């Protein structure tokens, strides 16, 4: 696994565990809602992950972009599909999202590294 991907996942997991252990009902409900929103429904998981990726890019949340990139990768979305979605995100978000596009591309390459 790439160091970039491992570092992101380790930190995210550690902090999610701490947040959920704090036993805040609102935080737990938001986490649950987020999980359920991306489950199979009228839209398939791939489509929902691409929607999450585009929205996260437009909102300029690098952690969210990485999260959705990894889920897209695990769902079998191709680099071409991901880049087409990122093209839409860049069109909608404007040139201010180009730095996020760069980091997203770097993270996708890390996901494609052997042993990931």
Coordinates of N, CA, C and O in Angstrom, one line a residue:
X1 N 0.9 -1.2 0.0 CA 0.0 0.0 0.0 C 0.9 1.2 0.0 O 1.9 1.3 0.7
X2 N 0.5 2.2 -0.8 CA 1.3 3.4 -0.9 C 1.3 4.1 0.5 O 0.3 4.1 1.2
X3 N 2.4 4.8 0.8 CA 2.5 5.5 2.1 C 1.4 6.6 2.2 O 0.8 6.9 3.2
X4 N 1.1 7.3 1.0 CA 0.1 8.3 1.0 C -1.3 7.8 1.4 O -2.0 8.4 2.2
X5 N -1.6 6.7 0.8 CA -2.9 6.0 1.1 C -2.9 5.5 2.6 O -3.9 5.7 3.3
X6 N -1.9 4.8 3.0 CA -1.8 4.3 4.3 C -1.9 5.4 5.4 O -2.6 5.2 6.4
X7 N -1.1 6.4 5.2 CA -1.1 7.5 6.2 C -2.5 8.1 6.3 O -3.0 8.4 7.4
X8 N -3.2 8.4 5.2 CA -4.6 8.9 5.2 C -5.5 8.0 5.9 O -6.3 8.4 6.8
X9 N -5.5 6.7 5.6 CA -6.4 5.7 6.2 C -6.1 5.5 7.7 O -7.1 5.4 8.5
X10 N -4.9 5.4 8.1 CA -4.5 5.3 9.5 C -5.0 6.4 10.3 O -5.6 6.2 11.4
X11 N -4.8 7.6 9.9 CA -5.2 8.8 10.6 C -6.7 8.9 10.7 O -7.3 9.1 11.7
X12 N -7.4 8.7 9.5 CA -8.9 8.7 9.5 C -9.5 7.7 10.4 O -10.4 8.0 11.2
X13 N -9.0 6.5 10.4 CA -9.5 5.4 11.3 C -9.3 5.7 12.8 O -10.2 5.6 13.6
X14 N -8.1 6.2 13.1 CA -7.7 6.5 14.5 C -8.7 7.6 15.0 O -9.2 7.5 16.1
X15 N -8.9 8.7 14.2 CA -9.7 9.8 14.7 C -11.2 9.5 14.7 O -11.9 9.9 15.5
X16 N -11.6 8.7 13.7 CA -13.0 8.2 13.7 C -13.3 7.4 15.0 O -14.3 7.6 15.6
X17 N -12.4 6.5 15.3 CA -12.5 5.7 16.5 C -12.7 6.6 17.8 O -13.5 6.4 18.6
X18 N -11.8 7.6 17.8 CA -11.9 8.6 19.0 C -13.2 9.3 19.0 O -13.8 9.5 20.1
X19 N -13.6 9.8 17.8 CA -14.8 10.6 17.8 C -16.0 9.7 18.2 O -16.9 10.2 18.9
X20 N -16.1 8.5 17.7 CA -17.2 7.7 18.0 C -17.2 7.2 19.4 O -18.3 7.0 20.0
X21 N -16.0 7.0 20.0 CA -15.9 6.6 21.4 C -16.4 7.7 22.4 O -16.7 7.4 23.5
X22 N -16.4 8.9 21.9 CA -16.9 10.0 22.7 C -18.3 10.0 23.0 O -18.9 10.7 23.8
X23 N -19.0 9.1 22.2 CA -20.4 8.8 22.4 C -21.4 10.0 22.3 O -22.3 10.1 23.0
X24 N -21.1 10.8 21.3 CA -21.9 12.0 21.0 C -23.0 11.5 20.1 O -22.7 11.1 18.9
X25 N -24.3 11.6 20.5 CA -25.4 11.1 19.7 C -25.5 11.7 18.3 O -25.7 11.1 17.3
X26 N -25.3 13.0 18.3 CA -25.4 13.8 17.0 C -24.3 13.3 16.0 O -24.6 13.0 14.8
X27 N -23.1 13.2 16.5 CA -21.9 12.8 15.7 C -22.2 11.4 15.2 O -22.0 11.1 14.0
X28 N -22.6 10.5 16.1 CA -22.9 9.1 15.6 C -24.0 9.0 14.6 O -23.9 8.3 13.6
X29 N -25.0 9.8 14.7 CA -26.1 9.8 13.7 C -25.6 10.4 12.4 O -26.0 9.9 11.4
X30 N -24.8 11.4 12.4 CA -24.2 11.9 11.2 C -23.4 10.9 10.5 O -23.5 10.7 9.2
X31 N -22.5 10.2 11.2 CA -21.7 9.1 10.6 C -22.6 8.0 10.0 O -22.4 7.5 8.9
X32 N -23.7 7.7 10.7 CA -24.6 6.6 10.3 C -25.3 7.1 9.0 O -25.5 6.3 8.1
X33 N -25.7 8.3 9.0 CA -26.4 8.9 7.8 C -25.5 8.8 6.6 O -25.9 8.5 5.5
X34 N -24.3 9.2 6.8 CA -23.3 9.2 5.7 C -23.1 7.8 5.2 O -23.1 7.6 4.0
X35 N -23.0 6.9 6.1 CA -22.8 5.5 5.6 C -24.0 5.0 4.8 O -23.8 4.4 3.8
X36 N -25.2 5.3 5.3 CA -26.4 4.8 4.7 C -26.7 5.5 3.4 O -27.2 4.9 2.4
X37 N -26.3 6.8 3.3 CA -26.5 7.5 2.0 C -25.8 6.9 0.8 O -26.3 7.0 -0.3
X38 N -24.7 6.3 1.1 CA -23.9 5.7 0.0 C -24.2 4.2 -0.3 O -23.5 3.6 -1.1
X39 N -25.2 3.7 0.4 CA -25.6 2.3 0.2 C -26.3 2.2 -1.2 O -26.9 3.2 -1.7
X40 N -26.4 1.0 -1.7 CA -27.1 0.7 -2.9 C -28.6 1.1 -2.7 O -29.2 0.9 -1.7
X41 N -29.1 1.8 -3.7 CA -30.5 2.2 -3.7 C -31.0 2.4 -5.1 O -30.6 1.6 -6.0
X42 N -31.8 3.4 -5.4 CA -32.2 3.7 -6.8 C -31.0 4.0 -7.6 O -30.9 3.6 -8.8
X43 N -30.0 4.5 -7.0 CA -28.7 4.7 -7.7 C -27.7 3.7 -7.2 O -27.7 3.3 -6.0
X44 N -26.9 3.2 -8.0 CA -25.9 2.2 -7.6 C -24.7 2.9 -6.8 O -24.6 4.1 -6.9
X45 N -23.9 2.1 -6.1 CA -22.9 2.6 -5.3 C -21.9 3.4 -6.1 O -21.4 4.5 -5.7
X46 N -21.5 2.9 -7.3 CA -20.5 3.6 -8.1 C -21.0 5.0 -8.4 O -20.2 6.0 -8.3
X47 N -22.3 5.1 -8.8 CA -22.8 6.5 -9.2 C -22.8 7.4 -7.9 O -22.4 8.5 -8.0
X48 N -23.2 6.8 -6.8 CA -23.2 7.6 -5.6 C -21.8 8.1 -5.2 O -21.6 9.2 -4.8
X49 N -20.8 7.2 -5.3 CA -19.4 7.6 -5.0 C -18.9 8.6 -6.0 O -18.2 9.6 -5.5
X50 N -19.2 8.5 -7.3 CA -18.8 9.6 -8.2 C -19.5 10.9 -7.9 O -18.9 12.0 -7.9
X51 N -20.8 10.9 -7.4 CA -21.4 12.1 -7.0 C -20.7 12.7 -5.8 O -20.5 13.9 -5.7
X52 N -20.4 11.8 -4.8 CA -19.7 12.3 -3.6 C -18.3 12.9 -4.0 O -17.9 13.9 -3.4
X53 N -17.7 12.3 -5.0 CA -16.3 12.8 -5.4 C -16.5 14.2 -6.0 O -15.7 15.1 -5.7
X54 N -17.5 14.3 -6.9 CA -17.7 15.6 -7.5 C -18.0 16.7 -6.5 O -17.5 17.8 -6.5
X55 N -19.0 16.4 -5.6 CA -19.4 17.3 -4.6 C -18.2 17.7 -3.7 O -18.0 18.9 -3.4
X56 N -17.4 16.7 -3.3 CA -16.3 17.0 -2.4 C -15.3 17.8 -3.1 O -14.6 18.7 -2.4
X57 N -15.1 17.6 -4.4 CA -14.1 18.4 -5.1 C -14.6 19.9 -5.2 O -13.8 20.8 -5.0
X58 N -15.9 20.1 -5.6 CA -16.4 21.4 -5.7 C -16.4 22.1 -4.3 O -16.1 23.3 -4.3
X59 N -16.6 21.4 -3.3 CA -16.5 21.9 -1.9 C -15.1 22.1 -1.4 O -14.9 22.6 -0.3
X60 N -14.1 21.5 -2.1 CA -12.7 21.7 -1.9 C -12.3 21.0 -0.5 O -11.6 21.5 0.3
X61 N -12.8 19.8 -0.3 CA -12.5 19.0 0.9 C -11.5 17.9 0.5 O -12.0 16.8 0.0
X62 N -10.3 18.1 0.7 CA -9.3 17.1 0.2 C -9.5 15.7 0.9 O -9.3 14.7 0.3
X63 N -9.8 15.7 2.2 CA -10.0 14.4 2.9 C -11.2 13.7 2.3 O -11.2 12.5 2.1
X64 N -12.3 14.5 2.0 CA -13.5 13.9 1.4 C -13.1 13.3 0.0 O -13.6 12.2 -0.4
X65 N -12.4 14.1 -0.8 CA -12.0 13.7 -2.1 C -11.2 12.3 -2.0 O -11.5 11.4 -2.8
X66 N -10.2 12.2 -1.1 CA -9.5 11.0 -0.9 C -10.4 9.8 -0.6 O -10.2 8.7 -1.1
X67 N -11.3 10.1 0.4 CA -12.2 9.1 0.8 C -13.0 8.5 -0.4 O -13.1 7.3 -0.6
X68 N -13.6 9.4 -1.2 CA -14.4 9.0 -2.3 C -13.5 8.4 -3.4 O -14.0 7.5 -4.1
X69 N -12.3 8.9 -3.6 CA -11.4 8.3 -4.6 C -11.2 6.8 -4.3 O -11.2 6.0 -5.2
X70 N -10.9 6.6 -3.0 CA -10.6 5.2 -2.6 C -11.8 4.3 -2.8 O -11.7 3.2 -3.3
X71 N -13.0 4.8 -2.4 CA -14.2 4.0 -2.6 C -14.5 3.8 -4.1 O -14.9 2.7 -4.5
X72 N -14.3 4.8 -4.9 CA -14.4 4.7 -6.4 C -13.5 3.6 -6.9 O -13.9 2.7 -7.7
X73 N -12.3 3.6 -6.5 CA -11.3 2.7 -6.9 C -11.7 1.2 -6.5 O -11.7 0.3 -7.3
X74 N -12.2 1.1 -5.3 CA -12.6 -0.2 -4.8 C -13.9 -0.7 -5.5 O -14.1 -1.9 -5.6
X75 N -14.7 0.2 -6.0 CA -15.9 -0.1 -6.7 C -15.6 -0.5 -8.2 O -16.5 -0.8 -9.0
X76 N -14.4 -0.3 -8.6 CA -14.0 -0.7 -10.0 C -14.1 0.4 -11.0 O -14.1 0.2 -12.2
X77 N -14.3 1.6 -10.5 CA -14.4 2.8 -11.4 C -13.0 2.9 -12.1 O -12.0 2.9 -11.4
X78 N -13.0 3.1 -13.4 CA -11.7 3.3 -14.1 C -11.2 4.7 -13.9 O -11.9 5.6 -13.5
X79 N -9.9 4.8 -14.2 CA -9.3 6.1 -14.2 C -10.0 7.1 -15.1 O -10.1 8.3 -14.8
X80 N -10.4 6.6 -16.3 CA -11.1 7.4 -17.3 C -12.4 7.9 -16.7 O -12.8 9.1 -16.9
X81 N -13.2 7.0 -16.0 CA -14.4 7.5 -15.4 C -14.2 8.5 -14.3 O -14.9 9.5 -14.2
X82 N -13.2 8.2 -13.5 CA -12.9 9.2 -12.4 C -12.5 10.5 -13.0 O -13.0 11.6 -12.5
X83 N -11.6 10.5 -14.1 CA -11.2 11.8 -14.6 C -12.4 12.5 -15.3 O -12.4 13.8 -15.3
X84 N -13.3 11.8 -15.9 CA -14.5 12.5 -16.5 C -15.3 13.1 -15.4 O -15.7 14.3 -15.6
X85 N -15.5 12.5 -14.3 CA -16.2 13.1 -13.1 C -15.4 14.3 -12.6 O -16.0 15.3 -12.3
X86 N -14.1 14.1 -12.5 CA -13.3 15.3 -12.0 C -13.3 16.4 -13.0 O -13.2 17.6 -12.6
X87 N -13.5 16.1 -14.3 CA -13.7 17.2 -15.3 C -14.9 18.0 -15.0 O -14.9 19.2 -15.1
X88 N -16.0 17.3 -14.7 CA -17.3 18.0 -14.3 C -17.1 18.8 -13.1 O -17.5 19.9 -13.0
X89 N -16.4 18.2 -12.1 CA -16.1 18.9 -10.8 C -15.3 20.2 -11.1 O -15.6 21.3 -10.5
X90 N -14.4 20.1 -12.0 CA -13.5 21.3 -12.3 C -14.4 22.3 -13.0 O -14.2 23.5 -12.8
X91 N -15.2 21.9 -13.9 CA -16.1 22.8 -14.7 C -17.0 23.5 -13.7 O -17.1 24.8 -13.7
X92 N -17.7 22.8 -12.8 CA -18.6 23.3 -11.9 C -17.9 24.2 -10.8 O -18.4 25.3 -10.5
X93 N -16.8 23.7 -10.3 CA -16.1 24.4 -9.2 C -15.2 25.5 -9.7 O -14.9 26.4 -8.9
X94 N -14.8 25.5 -10.9 CA -14.0 26.6 -11.5 C -12.5 26.3 -11.2 O -12.1 25.3 -10.6
X95 N -11.7 27.2 -11.7 CA -10.2 26.9 -11.6 C -9.7 26.8 -10.2 O -8.6 26.3 -10.0
X96 N -10.5 27.3 -9.2 CA -10.0 27.2 -7.8 C -9.9 25.8 -7.4 O -9.2 25.4 -6.4
X97 N -10.5 24.8 -8.1 CA -10.4 23.4 -7.7 C -9.3 22.7 -8.3 O -9.0 21.5 -8.0
X98 N -8.5 23.4 -9.2 CA -7.4 22.7 -9.9 C -6.4 22.1 -8.9 O -5.9 21.0 -9.1
X99 N -6.0 22.8 -7.8 CA -5.1 22.2 -6.9 C -5.7 20.9 -6.3 O -4.9 20.0 -6.1
X100 N -6.9 20.9 -6.1 CA -7.6 19.6 -5.6 C -7.6 18.5 -6.6 O -7.4 17.4 -6.3
X101 N -7.7 18.9 -7.9 CA -7.6 18.0 -9.0 C -6.2 17.4 -9.0 O -6.1 16.2 -9.2
X102 N -5.2 18.2 -8.8 CA -3.8 17.7 -8.8 C -3.6 16.7 -7.7 O -3.1 15.6 -7.9
X103 N -4.1 17.0 -6.5 CA -3.9 16.1 -5.4 C -4.7 14.8 -5.5 O -4.3 13.8 -5.2
X104 N -5.9 15.0 -6.2 CA -6.8 13.8 -6.4 C -6.1 12.9 -7.4 O -6.0 11.6 -7.2
X105 N -5.5 13.4 -8.4 CA -4.8 12.6 -9.4 C -3.6 11.9 -8.8 O -3.4 10.7 -9.0
X106 N -2.9 12.6 -7.9 CA -1.7 12.0 -7.2 C -2.2 10.8 -6.3 O -1.6 9.8 -6.2
X107 N -3.3 11.0 -5.6 CA -3.9 10.0 -4.7 C -4.4 8.8 -5.5 O -4.2 7.7 -5.1
X108 N -5.0 9.0 -6.7 CA -5.4 7.9 -7.6 C -4.2 7.1 -8.0 O -4.2 5.9 -8.0
X109 N -3.1 7.8 -8.4 CA -1.9 7.1 -8.8 C -1.4 6.2 -7.6 O -1.0 5.1 -7.8
X110 N -1.5 6.8 -6.4 CA -1.1 6.0 -5.2 C -2.0 4.8 -5.0 O -1.5 3.7 -4.6
X111 N -3.3 4.9 -5.3 CA -4.2 3.8 -5.2 C -3.8 2.7 -6.3 O -4.0 1.5 -6.0
X112 N -3.3 3.1 -7.4 CA -3.0 2.2 -8.5 C -1.6 1.5 -8.3 O -1.3 0.6 -9.0
X113 N -0.9 1.9 -7.2 CA 0.4 1.3 -7.0 C 0.3 -0.1 -6.6 O -0.7 -0.5 -5.9
X114 N 1.2 -1.0 -7.0 CA 1.1 -2.4 -6.6 C 1.0 -2.6 -5.1 O 1.6 -1.8 -4.3
X115 N 0.4 -3.6 -4.7 CA 0.2 -4.0 -3.3 C -0.7 -3.1 -2.5 O -0.7 -3.0 -1.3
X116 N -1.5 -2.3 -3.2 CA -2.5 -1.4 -2.5 C -3.7 -2.2 -2.3 O -4.2 -3.0 -2.9

